Tab-separated table of C-alpha atoms and ligand atoms in Angstrom:
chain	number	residue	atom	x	y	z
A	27	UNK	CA	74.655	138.862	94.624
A	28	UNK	CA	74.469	141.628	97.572
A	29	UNK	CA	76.237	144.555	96.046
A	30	UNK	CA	76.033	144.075	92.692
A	31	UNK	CA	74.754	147.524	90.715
A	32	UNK	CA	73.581	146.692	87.410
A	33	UNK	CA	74.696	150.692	86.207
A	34	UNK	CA	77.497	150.760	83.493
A	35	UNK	CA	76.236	149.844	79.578
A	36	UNK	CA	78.871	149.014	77.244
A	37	UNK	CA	80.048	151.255	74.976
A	38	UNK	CA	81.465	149.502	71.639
A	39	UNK	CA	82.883	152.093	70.058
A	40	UNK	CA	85.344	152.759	73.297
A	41	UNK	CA	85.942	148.493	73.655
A	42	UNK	CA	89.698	148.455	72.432
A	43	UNK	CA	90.884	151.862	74.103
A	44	UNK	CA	88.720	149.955	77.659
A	45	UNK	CA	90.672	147.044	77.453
A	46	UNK	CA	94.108	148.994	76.343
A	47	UNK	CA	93.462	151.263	79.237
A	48	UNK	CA	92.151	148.355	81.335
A	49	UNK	CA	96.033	146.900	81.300
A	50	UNK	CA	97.793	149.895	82.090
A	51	UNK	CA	95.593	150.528	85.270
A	52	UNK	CA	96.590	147.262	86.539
A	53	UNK	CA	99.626	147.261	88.426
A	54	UNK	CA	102.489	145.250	86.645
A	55	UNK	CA	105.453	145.363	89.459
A	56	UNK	CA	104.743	145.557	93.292
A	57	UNK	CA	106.671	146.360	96.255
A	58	UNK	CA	105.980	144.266	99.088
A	59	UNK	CA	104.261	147.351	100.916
A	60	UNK	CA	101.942	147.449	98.019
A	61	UNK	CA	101.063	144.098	98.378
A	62	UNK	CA	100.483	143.867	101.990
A	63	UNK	CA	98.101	147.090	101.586
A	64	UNK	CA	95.795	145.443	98.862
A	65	UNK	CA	95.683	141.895	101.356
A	66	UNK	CA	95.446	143.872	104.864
A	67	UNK	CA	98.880	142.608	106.344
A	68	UNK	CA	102.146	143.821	107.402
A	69	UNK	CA	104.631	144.618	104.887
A	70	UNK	CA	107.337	142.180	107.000
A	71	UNK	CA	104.742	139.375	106.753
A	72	UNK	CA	105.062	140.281	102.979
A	73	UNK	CA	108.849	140.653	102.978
A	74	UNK	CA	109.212	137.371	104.936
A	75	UNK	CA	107.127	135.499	102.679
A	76	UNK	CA	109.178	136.598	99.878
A	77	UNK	CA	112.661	135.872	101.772
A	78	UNK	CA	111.301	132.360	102.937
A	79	UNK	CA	110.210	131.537	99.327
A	80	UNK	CA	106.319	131.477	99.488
A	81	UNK	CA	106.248	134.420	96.974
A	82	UNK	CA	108.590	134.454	94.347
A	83	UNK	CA	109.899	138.069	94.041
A	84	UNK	CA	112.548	139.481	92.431
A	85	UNK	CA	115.245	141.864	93.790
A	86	UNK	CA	115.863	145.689	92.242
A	87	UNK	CA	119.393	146.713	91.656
A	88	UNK	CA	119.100	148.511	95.173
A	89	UNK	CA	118.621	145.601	96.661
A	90	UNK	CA	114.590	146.106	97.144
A	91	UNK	CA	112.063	143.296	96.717
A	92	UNK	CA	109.698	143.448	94.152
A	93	UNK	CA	106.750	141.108	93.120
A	94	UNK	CA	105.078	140.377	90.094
A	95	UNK	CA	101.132	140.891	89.834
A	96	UNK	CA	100.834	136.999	88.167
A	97	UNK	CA	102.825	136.022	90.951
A	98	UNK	CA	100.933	138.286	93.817
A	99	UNK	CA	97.199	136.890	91.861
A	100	UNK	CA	98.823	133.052	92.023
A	101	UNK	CA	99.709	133.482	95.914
A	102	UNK	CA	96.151	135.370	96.615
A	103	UNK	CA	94.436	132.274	95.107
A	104	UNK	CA	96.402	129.263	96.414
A	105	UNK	CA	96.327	131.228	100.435
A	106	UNK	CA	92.436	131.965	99.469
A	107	UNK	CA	93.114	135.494	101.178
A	108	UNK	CA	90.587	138.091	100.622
A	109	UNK	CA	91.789	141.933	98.453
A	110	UNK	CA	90.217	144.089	100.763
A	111	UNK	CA	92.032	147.020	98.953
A	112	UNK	CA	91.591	145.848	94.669
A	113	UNK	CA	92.259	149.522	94.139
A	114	UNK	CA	95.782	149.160	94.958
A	115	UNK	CA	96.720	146.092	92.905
A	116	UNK	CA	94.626	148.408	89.920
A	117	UNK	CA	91.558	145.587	90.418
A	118	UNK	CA	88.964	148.558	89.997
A	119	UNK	CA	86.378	146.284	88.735
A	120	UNK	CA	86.383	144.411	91.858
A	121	UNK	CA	85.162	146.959	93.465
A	122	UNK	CA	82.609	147.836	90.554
A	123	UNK	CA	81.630	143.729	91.616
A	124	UNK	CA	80.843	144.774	94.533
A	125	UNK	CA	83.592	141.828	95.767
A	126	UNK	CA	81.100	138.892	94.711
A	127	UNK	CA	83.658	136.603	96.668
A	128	UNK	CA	81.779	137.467	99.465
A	129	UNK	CA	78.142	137.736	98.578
A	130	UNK	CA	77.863	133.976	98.220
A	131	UNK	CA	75.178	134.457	95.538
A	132	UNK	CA	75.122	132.252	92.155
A	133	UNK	CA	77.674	133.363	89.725
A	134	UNK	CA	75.794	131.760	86.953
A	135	UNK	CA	72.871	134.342	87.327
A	136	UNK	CA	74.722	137.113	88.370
A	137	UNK	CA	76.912	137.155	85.612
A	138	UNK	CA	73.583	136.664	83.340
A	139	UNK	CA	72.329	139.590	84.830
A	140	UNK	CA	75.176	140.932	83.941
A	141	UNK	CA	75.187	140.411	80.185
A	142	UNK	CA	71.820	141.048	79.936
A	143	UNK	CA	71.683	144.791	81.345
A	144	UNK	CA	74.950	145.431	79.226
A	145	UNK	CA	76.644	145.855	82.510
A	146	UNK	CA	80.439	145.112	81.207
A	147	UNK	CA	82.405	146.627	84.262
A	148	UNK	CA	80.350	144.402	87.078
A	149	UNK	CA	80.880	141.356	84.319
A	150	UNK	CA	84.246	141.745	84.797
A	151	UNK	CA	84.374	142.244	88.337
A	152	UNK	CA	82.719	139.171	88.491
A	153	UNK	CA	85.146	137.094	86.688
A	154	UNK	CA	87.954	138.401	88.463
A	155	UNK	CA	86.630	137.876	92.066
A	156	UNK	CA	85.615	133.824	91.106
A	157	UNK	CA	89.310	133.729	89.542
A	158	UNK	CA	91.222	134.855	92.607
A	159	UNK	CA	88.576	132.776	94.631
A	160	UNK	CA	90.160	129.907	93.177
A	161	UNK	CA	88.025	129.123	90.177
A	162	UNK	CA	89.933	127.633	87.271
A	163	UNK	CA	89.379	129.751	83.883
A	164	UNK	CA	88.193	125.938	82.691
A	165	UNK	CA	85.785	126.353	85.260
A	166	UNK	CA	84.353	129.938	84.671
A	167	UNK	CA	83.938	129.313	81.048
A	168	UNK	CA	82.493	126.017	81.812
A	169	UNK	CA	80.204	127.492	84.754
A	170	UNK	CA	79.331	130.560	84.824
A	171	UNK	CA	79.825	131.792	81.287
A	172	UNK	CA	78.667	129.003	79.656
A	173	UNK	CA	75.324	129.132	81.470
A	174	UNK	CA	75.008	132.911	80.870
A	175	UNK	CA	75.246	132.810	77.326
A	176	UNK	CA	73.039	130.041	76.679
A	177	UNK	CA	70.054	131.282	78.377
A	178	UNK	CA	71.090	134.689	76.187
A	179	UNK	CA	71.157	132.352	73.468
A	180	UNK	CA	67.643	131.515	74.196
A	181	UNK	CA	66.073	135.094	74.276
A	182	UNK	CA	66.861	134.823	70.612
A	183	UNK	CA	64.079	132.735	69.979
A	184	UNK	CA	61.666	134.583	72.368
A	185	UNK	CA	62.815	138.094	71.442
A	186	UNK	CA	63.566	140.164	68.610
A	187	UNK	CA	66.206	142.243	70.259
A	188	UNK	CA	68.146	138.544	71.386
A	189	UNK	CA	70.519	138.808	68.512
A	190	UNK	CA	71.644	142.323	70.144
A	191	UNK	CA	72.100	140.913	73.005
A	192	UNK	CA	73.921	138.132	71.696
A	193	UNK	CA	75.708	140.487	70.086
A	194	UNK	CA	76.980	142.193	73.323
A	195	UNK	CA	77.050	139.753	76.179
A	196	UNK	CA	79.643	137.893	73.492
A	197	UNK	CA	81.483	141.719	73.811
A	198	UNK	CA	81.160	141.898	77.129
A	199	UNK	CA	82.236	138.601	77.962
A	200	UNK	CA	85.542	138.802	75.494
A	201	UNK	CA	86.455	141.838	77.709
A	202	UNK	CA	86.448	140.095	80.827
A	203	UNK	CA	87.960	136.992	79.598
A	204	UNK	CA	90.602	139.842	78.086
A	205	UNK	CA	90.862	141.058	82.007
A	206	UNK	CA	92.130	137.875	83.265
A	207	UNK	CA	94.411	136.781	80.816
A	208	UNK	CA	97.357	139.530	82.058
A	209	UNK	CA	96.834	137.692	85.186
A	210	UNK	CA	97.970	134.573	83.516
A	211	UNK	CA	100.894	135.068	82.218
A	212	UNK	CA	103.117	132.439	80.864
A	213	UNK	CA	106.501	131.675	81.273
A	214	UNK	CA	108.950	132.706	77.956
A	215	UNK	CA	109.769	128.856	77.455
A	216	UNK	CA	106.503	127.728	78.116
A	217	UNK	CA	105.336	125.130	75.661
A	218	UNK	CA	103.319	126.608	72.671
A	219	UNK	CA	99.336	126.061	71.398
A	220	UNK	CA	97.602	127.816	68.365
A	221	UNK	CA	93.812	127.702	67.779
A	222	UNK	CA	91.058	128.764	66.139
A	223	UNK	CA	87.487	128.307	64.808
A	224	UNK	CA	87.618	126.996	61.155
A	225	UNK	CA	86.310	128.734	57.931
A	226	UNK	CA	82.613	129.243	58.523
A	227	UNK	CA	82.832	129.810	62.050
A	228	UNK	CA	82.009	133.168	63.406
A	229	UNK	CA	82.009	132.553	67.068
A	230	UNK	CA	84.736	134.397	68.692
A	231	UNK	CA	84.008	133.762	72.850
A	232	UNK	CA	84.816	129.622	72.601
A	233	UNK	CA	88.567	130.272	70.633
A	234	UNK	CA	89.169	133.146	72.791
A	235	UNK	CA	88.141	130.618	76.041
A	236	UNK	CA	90.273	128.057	75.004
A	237	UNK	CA	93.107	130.536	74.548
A	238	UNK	CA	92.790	131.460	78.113
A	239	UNK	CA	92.131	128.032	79.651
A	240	UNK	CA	95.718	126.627	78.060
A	241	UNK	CA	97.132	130.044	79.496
A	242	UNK	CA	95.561	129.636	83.017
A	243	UNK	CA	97.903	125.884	82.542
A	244	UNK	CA	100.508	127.634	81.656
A	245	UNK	CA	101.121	127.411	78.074
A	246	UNK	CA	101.535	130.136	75.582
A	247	UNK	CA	98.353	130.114	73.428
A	248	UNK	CA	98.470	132.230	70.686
A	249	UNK	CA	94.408	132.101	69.452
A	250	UNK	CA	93.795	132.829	65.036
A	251	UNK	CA	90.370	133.626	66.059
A	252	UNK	CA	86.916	132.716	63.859
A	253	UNK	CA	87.489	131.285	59.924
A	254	UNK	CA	90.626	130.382	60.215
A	255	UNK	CA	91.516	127.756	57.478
A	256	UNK	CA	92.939	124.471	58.882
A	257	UNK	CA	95.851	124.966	56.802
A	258	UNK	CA	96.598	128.225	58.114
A	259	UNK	CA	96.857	126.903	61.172
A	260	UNK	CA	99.179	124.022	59.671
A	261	UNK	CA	100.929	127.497	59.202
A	262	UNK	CA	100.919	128.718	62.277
A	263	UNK	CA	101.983	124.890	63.922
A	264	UNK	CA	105.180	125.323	61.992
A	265	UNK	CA	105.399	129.085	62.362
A	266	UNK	CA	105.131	128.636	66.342
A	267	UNK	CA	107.127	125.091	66.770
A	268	UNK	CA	103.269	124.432	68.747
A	269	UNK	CA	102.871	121.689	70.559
A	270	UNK	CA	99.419	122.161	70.851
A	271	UNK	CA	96.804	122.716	68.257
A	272	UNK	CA	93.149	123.149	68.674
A	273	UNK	CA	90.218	123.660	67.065
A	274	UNK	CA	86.340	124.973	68.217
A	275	UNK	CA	83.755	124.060	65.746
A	276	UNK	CA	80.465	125.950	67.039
A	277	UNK	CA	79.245	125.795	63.467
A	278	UNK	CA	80.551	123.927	60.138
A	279	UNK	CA	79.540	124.848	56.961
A	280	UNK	CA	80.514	121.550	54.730
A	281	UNK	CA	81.552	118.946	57.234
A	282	UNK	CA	82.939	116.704	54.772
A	283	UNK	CA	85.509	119.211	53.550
A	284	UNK	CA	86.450	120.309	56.940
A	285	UNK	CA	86.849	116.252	57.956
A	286	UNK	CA	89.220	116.449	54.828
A	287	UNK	CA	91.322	119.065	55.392
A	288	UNK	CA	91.974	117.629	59.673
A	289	UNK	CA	92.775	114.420	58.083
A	290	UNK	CA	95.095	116.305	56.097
A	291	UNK	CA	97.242	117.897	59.524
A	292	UNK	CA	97.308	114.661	61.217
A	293	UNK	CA	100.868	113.223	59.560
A	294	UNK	CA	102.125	117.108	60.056
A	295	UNK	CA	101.029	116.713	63.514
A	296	UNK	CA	102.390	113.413	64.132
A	297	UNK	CA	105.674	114.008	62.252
A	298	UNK	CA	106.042	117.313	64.992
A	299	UNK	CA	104.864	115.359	68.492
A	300	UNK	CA	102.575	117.845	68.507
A	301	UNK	CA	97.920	117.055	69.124
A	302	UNK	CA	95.070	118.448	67.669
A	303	UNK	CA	91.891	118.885	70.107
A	304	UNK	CA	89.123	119.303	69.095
A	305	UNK	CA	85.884	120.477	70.728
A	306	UNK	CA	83.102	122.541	70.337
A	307	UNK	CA	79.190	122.570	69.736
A	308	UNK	CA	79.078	120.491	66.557
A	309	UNK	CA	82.276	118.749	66.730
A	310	UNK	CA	81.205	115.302	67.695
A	311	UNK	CA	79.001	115.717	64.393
A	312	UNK	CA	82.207	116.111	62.440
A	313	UNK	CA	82.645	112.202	63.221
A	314	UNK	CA	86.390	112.587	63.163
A	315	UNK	CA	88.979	109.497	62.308
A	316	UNK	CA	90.769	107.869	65.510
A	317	UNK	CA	94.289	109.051	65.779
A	318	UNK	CA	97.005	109.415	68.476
A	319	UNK	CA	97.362	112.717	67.567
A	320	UNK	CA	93.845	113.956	67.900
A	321	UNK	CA	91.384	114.154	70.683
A	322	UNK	CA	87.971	115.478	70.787
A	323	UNK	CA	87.260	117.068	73.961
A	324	UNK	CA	83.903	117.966	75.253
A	325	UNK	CA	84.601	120.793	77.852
A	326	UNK	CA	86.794	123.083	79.227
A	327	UNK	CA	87.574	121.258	81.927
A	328	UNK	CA	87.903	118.046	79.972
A	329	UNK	CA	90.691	120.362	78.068
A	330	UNK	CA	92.315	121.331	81.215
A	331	UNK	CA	92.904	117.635	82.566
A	332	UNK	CA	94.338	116.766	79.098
A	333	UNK	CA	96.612	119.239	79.655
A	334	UNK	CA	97.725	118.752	82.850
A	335	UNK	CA	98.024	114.810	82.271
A	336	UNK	CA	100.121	115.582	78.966
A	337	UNK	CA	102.482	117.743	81.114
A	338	UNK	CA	103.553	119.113	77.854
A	339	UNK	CA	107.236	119.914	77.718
A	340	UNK	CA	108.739	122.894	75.754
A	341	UNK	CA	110.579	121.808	72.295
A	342	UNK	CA	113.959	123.007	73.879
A	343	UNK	CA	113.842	120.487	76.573
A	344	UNK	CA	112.321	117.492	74.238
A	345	UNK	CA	115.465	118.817	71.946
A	346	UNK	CA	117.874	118.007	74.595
A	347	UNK	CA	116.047	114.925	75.895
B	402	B12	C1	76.688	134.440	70.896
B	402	B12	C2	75.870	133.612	69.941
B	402	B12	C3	75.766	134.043	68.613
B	402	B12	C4	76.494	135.268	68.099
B	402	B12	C5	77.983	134.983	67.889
B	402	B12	C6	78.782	136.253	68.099
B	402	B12	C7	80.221	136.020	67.835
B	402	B12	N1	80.737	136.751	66.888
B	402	B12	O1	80.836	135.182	68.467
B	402	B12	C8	75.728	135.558	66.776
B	402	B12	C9	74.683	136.634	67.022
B	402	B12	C10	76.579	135.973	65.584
B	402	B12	C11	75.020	134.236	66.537
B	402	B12	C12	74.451	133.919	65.339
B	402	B12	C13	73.647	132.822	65.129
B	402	B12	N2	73.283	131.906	66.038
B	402	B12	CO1	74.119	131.793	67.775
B	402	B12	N3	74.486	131.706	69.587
B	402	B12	C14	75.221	132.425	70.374
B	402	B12	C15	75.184	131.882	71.811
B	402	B12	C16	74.219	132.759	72.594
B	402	B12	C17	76.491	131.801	72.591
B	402	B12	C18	77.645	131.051	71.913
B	402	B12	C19	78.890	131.206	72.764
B	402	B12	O2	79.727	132.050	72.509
B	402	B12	N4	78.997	130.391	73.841
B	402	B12	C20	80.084	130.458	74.819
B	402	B12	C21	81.038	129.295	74.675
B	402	B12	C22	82.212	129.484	75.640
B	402	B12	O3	80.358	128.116	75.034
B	402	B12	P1	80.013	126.949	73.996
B	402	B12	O4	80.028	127.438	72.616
B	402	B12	O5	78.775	126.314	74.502
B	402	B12	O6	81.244	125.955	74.139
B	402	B12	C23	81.367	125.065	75.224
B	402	B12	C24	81.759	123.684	74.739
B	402	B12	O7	81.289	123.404	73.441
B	402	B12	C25	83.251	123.651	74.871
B	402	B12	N5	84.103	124.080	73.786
B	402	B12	C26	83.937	125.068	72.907
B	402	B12	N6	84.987	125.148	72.080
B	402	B12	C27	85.860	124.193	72.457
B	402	B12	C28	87.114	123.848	71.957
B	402	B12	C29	87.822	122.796	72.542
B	402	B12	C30	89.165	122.431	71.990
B	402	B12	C31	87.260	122.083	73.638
B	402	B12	C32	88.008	120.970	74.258
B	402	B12	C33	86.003	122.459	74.139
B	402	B12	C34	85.317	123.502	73.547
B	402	B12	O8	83.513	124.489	75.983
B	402	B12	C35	82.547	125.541	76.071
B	402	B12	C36	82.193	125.792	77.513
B	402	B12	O9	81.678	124.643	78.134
B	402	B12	C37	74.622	130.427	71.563
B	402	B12	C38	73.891	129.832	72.751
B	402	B12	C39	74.505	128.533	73.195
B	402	B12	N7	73.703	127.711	73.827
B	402	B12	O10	75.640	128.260	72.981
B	402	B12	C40	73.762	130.660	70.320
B	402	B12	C41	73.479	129.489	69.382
B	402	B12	C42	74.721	128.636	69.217
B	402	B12	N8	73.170	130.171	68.121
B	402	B12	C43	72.206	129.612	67.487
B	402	B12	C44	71.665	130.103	66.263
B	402	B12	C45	70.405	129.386	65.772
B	402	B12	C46	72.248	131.155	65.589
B	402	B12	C47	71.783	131.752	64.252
B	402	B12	C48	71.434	130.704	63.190
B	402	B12	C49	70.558	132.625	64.503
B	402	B12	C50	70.806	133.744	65.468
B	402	B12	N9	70.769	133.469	66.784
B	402	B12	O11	71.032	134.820	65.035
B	402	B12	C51	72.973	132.594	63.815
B	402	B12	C52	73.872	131.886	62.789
B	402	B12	C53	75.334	131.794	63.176
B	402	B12	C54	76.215	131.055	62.183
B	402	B12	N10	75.771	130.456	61.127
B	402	B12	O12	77.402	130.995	62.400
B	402	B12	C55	71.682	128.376	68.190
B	402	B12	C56	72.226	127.092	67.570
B	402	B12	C57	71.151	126.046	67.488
B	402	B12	C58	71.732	124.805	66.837
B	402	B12	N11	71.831	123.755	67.604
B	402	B12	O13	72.123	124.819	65.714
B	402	B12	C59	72.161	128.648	69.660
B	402	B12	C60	72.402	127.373	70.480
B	402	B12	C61	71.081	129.572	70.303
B	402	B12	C62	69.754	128.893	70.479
B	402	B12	N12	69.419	128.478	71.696
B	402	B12	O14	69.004	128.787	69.558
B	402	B12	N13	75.010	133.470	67.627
């Protein structure tokens, strides 16, 4: 990693008002010339690409062309073009990255590093640059992140001070999850997921991944967090019309009650068209029932190709099917 300065420590207290703040720095709405600025070409090129389709922009009632930042971030990554101004598109921790896209280093260690010195604003960085490099959010969490907090998770047993650090890489790496998902975006009639970890459960980061990986395909996740009973999210199925439900079981509790109460949301789940995945650390221990309507996945990236073969439609257009 050639510019990457291990300086900032997180600050815990300050986390929510970071990533509020965070949001509003990043540029919602761009003008073309913006654009072109933060890529290092014209603002015609920008303006033509716009006109002939390539960017999907939106006209003000003046008449001027204006792009969104999910649709600027989508174009970046699918033309692999390099930000050689983040500053302008409100990227800051790009820069704080030191633009990793570049440094051709291992983002598996860096972002270790990363975690381990507290360093939140390179962390970030660093999840942004392998995003707009191309990187699915299936395949951060299942790279990079995943790597990074299981060799964390193994300074527990070596250290004293590894639950801290558990503790805050698992801060850290919320935040820069939290950094992408603006970036993500869904579409208002985008088909709907809800997820959680069940009662038991404290571990936020593999909910909170999930959430982000069925927003990076383009669903609306809407993610209940740790302990969340399985009937409350029978609740939140109905609540949200979901089409998608899913579950990360990093620890259980009593196994055989938890196998009771997902036997329990199949028939709700069948009766709606909607699935149940599963996954997680100890979920193949759960020794779930076979079902149409469940599927036990072991990755991120297993998740991700579920999705995309289920090309999950939105209830409105299975209602006028
Ligand atoms: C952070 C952490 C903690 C934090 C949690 C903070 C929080 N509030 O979230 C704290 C400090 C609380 C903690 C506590 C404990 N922990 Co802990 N913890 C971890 C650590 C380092 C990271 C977990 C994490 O967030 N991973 C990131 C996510 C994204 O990755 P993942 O969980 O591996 O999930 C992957 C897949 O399973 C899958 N996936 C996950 N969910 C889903 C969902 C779906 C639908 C799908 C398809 C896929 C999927 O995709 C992910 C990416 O590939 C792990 C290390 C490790 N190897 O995992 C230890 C680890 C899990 N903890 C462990 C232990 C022993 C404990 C403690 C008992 C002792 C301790 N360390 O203090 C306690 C008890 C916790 C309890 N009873 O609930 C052990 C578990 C050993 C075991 N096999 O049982 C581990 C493996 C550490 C170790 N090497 O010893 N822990």
């Amino acid at each position: 990693m050639r510019l990457l300065i291990l300086t900032a420590r997180v600050d815990f207290a300050s986390l929510f008002v970071q990533n509020v703040c965070l949001e509003a720095a990043m540029k919602a709405i761009l003008t073309p010339r913006l654009l072109a600025e933060a890529i290092g070409v014209s603002e015609s090129s920008v303006k033509r690409w716009v006109d002939d389709g390539h960017i999907m922009g939106t006209r003000t009632a003046g008449g001027h062309r204006r792009i969104s930042i999910q649709e600027a971030t989508r174009y970046i990554r699918e033309r692999e073009l390099v930000v050689v101004r983040p500053d302008v598109l409100g990227f800051h921790d790009l820069v704080a990255s030191g633009g990793a896209r570049e440094s051709g280093g291992d983002a598996g260690e860096a972002l270790l590093e990363c975690l381990r010195a507290g360093a939140a604003a390179e962390a970030r960085g660093l999840l942004l640059s392998m995003y707009l490099d191309g990187s699915s959010i299936a395949e951060i969490v299942d790279g990079p992140l995943a790597f990074s907090m299981e060799k964390i998770g193994e300074l527990w047993v070596s250290a004293p001070s590894g639950v801290f650090w558990e503790h805050r890489a698992t801060q850290i790496a919320i935040q820069a999850l939290g950094r992408l998902r603006p970036l993500l975006a869904p579409r208002d009639e985008a088909p709907v997921a809800v997820g959680g970890a069940p009662t038991g459960d404290r571990y936020v980061l593999p909910s909170l991944a999930v959430a982000a990986v069925l927003e990076g395909e383009g669903l609306r996740a809407t993610n209940l967090g740790p302990e969340t009973p399985i009937r409350t999210l029978g609740i939140g199925l109905e609540d949200l019309d979901a089409r998608l439900v899913w579950l990360s079981v990093s620890a259980v509790s009593d196994g055989d009650k938890l196998r009771r109460e997902i036997d329990g949301l199949l028939p709700v789940l069948a009766a709606r068209g909607a699935i149940l995945v599963v996954g997680g650390a100890q979920a193949q221990q759960l020794a779930l029932p076979r079902s149409d309507s469940l599927y036990l996945g072991r990755s991120m990236v297993e998740l991700e190709a579920l999705v995309q073969g289920m090309r999950l439609a939105p209830r409105s257009a299975l209602a006028s099917a």
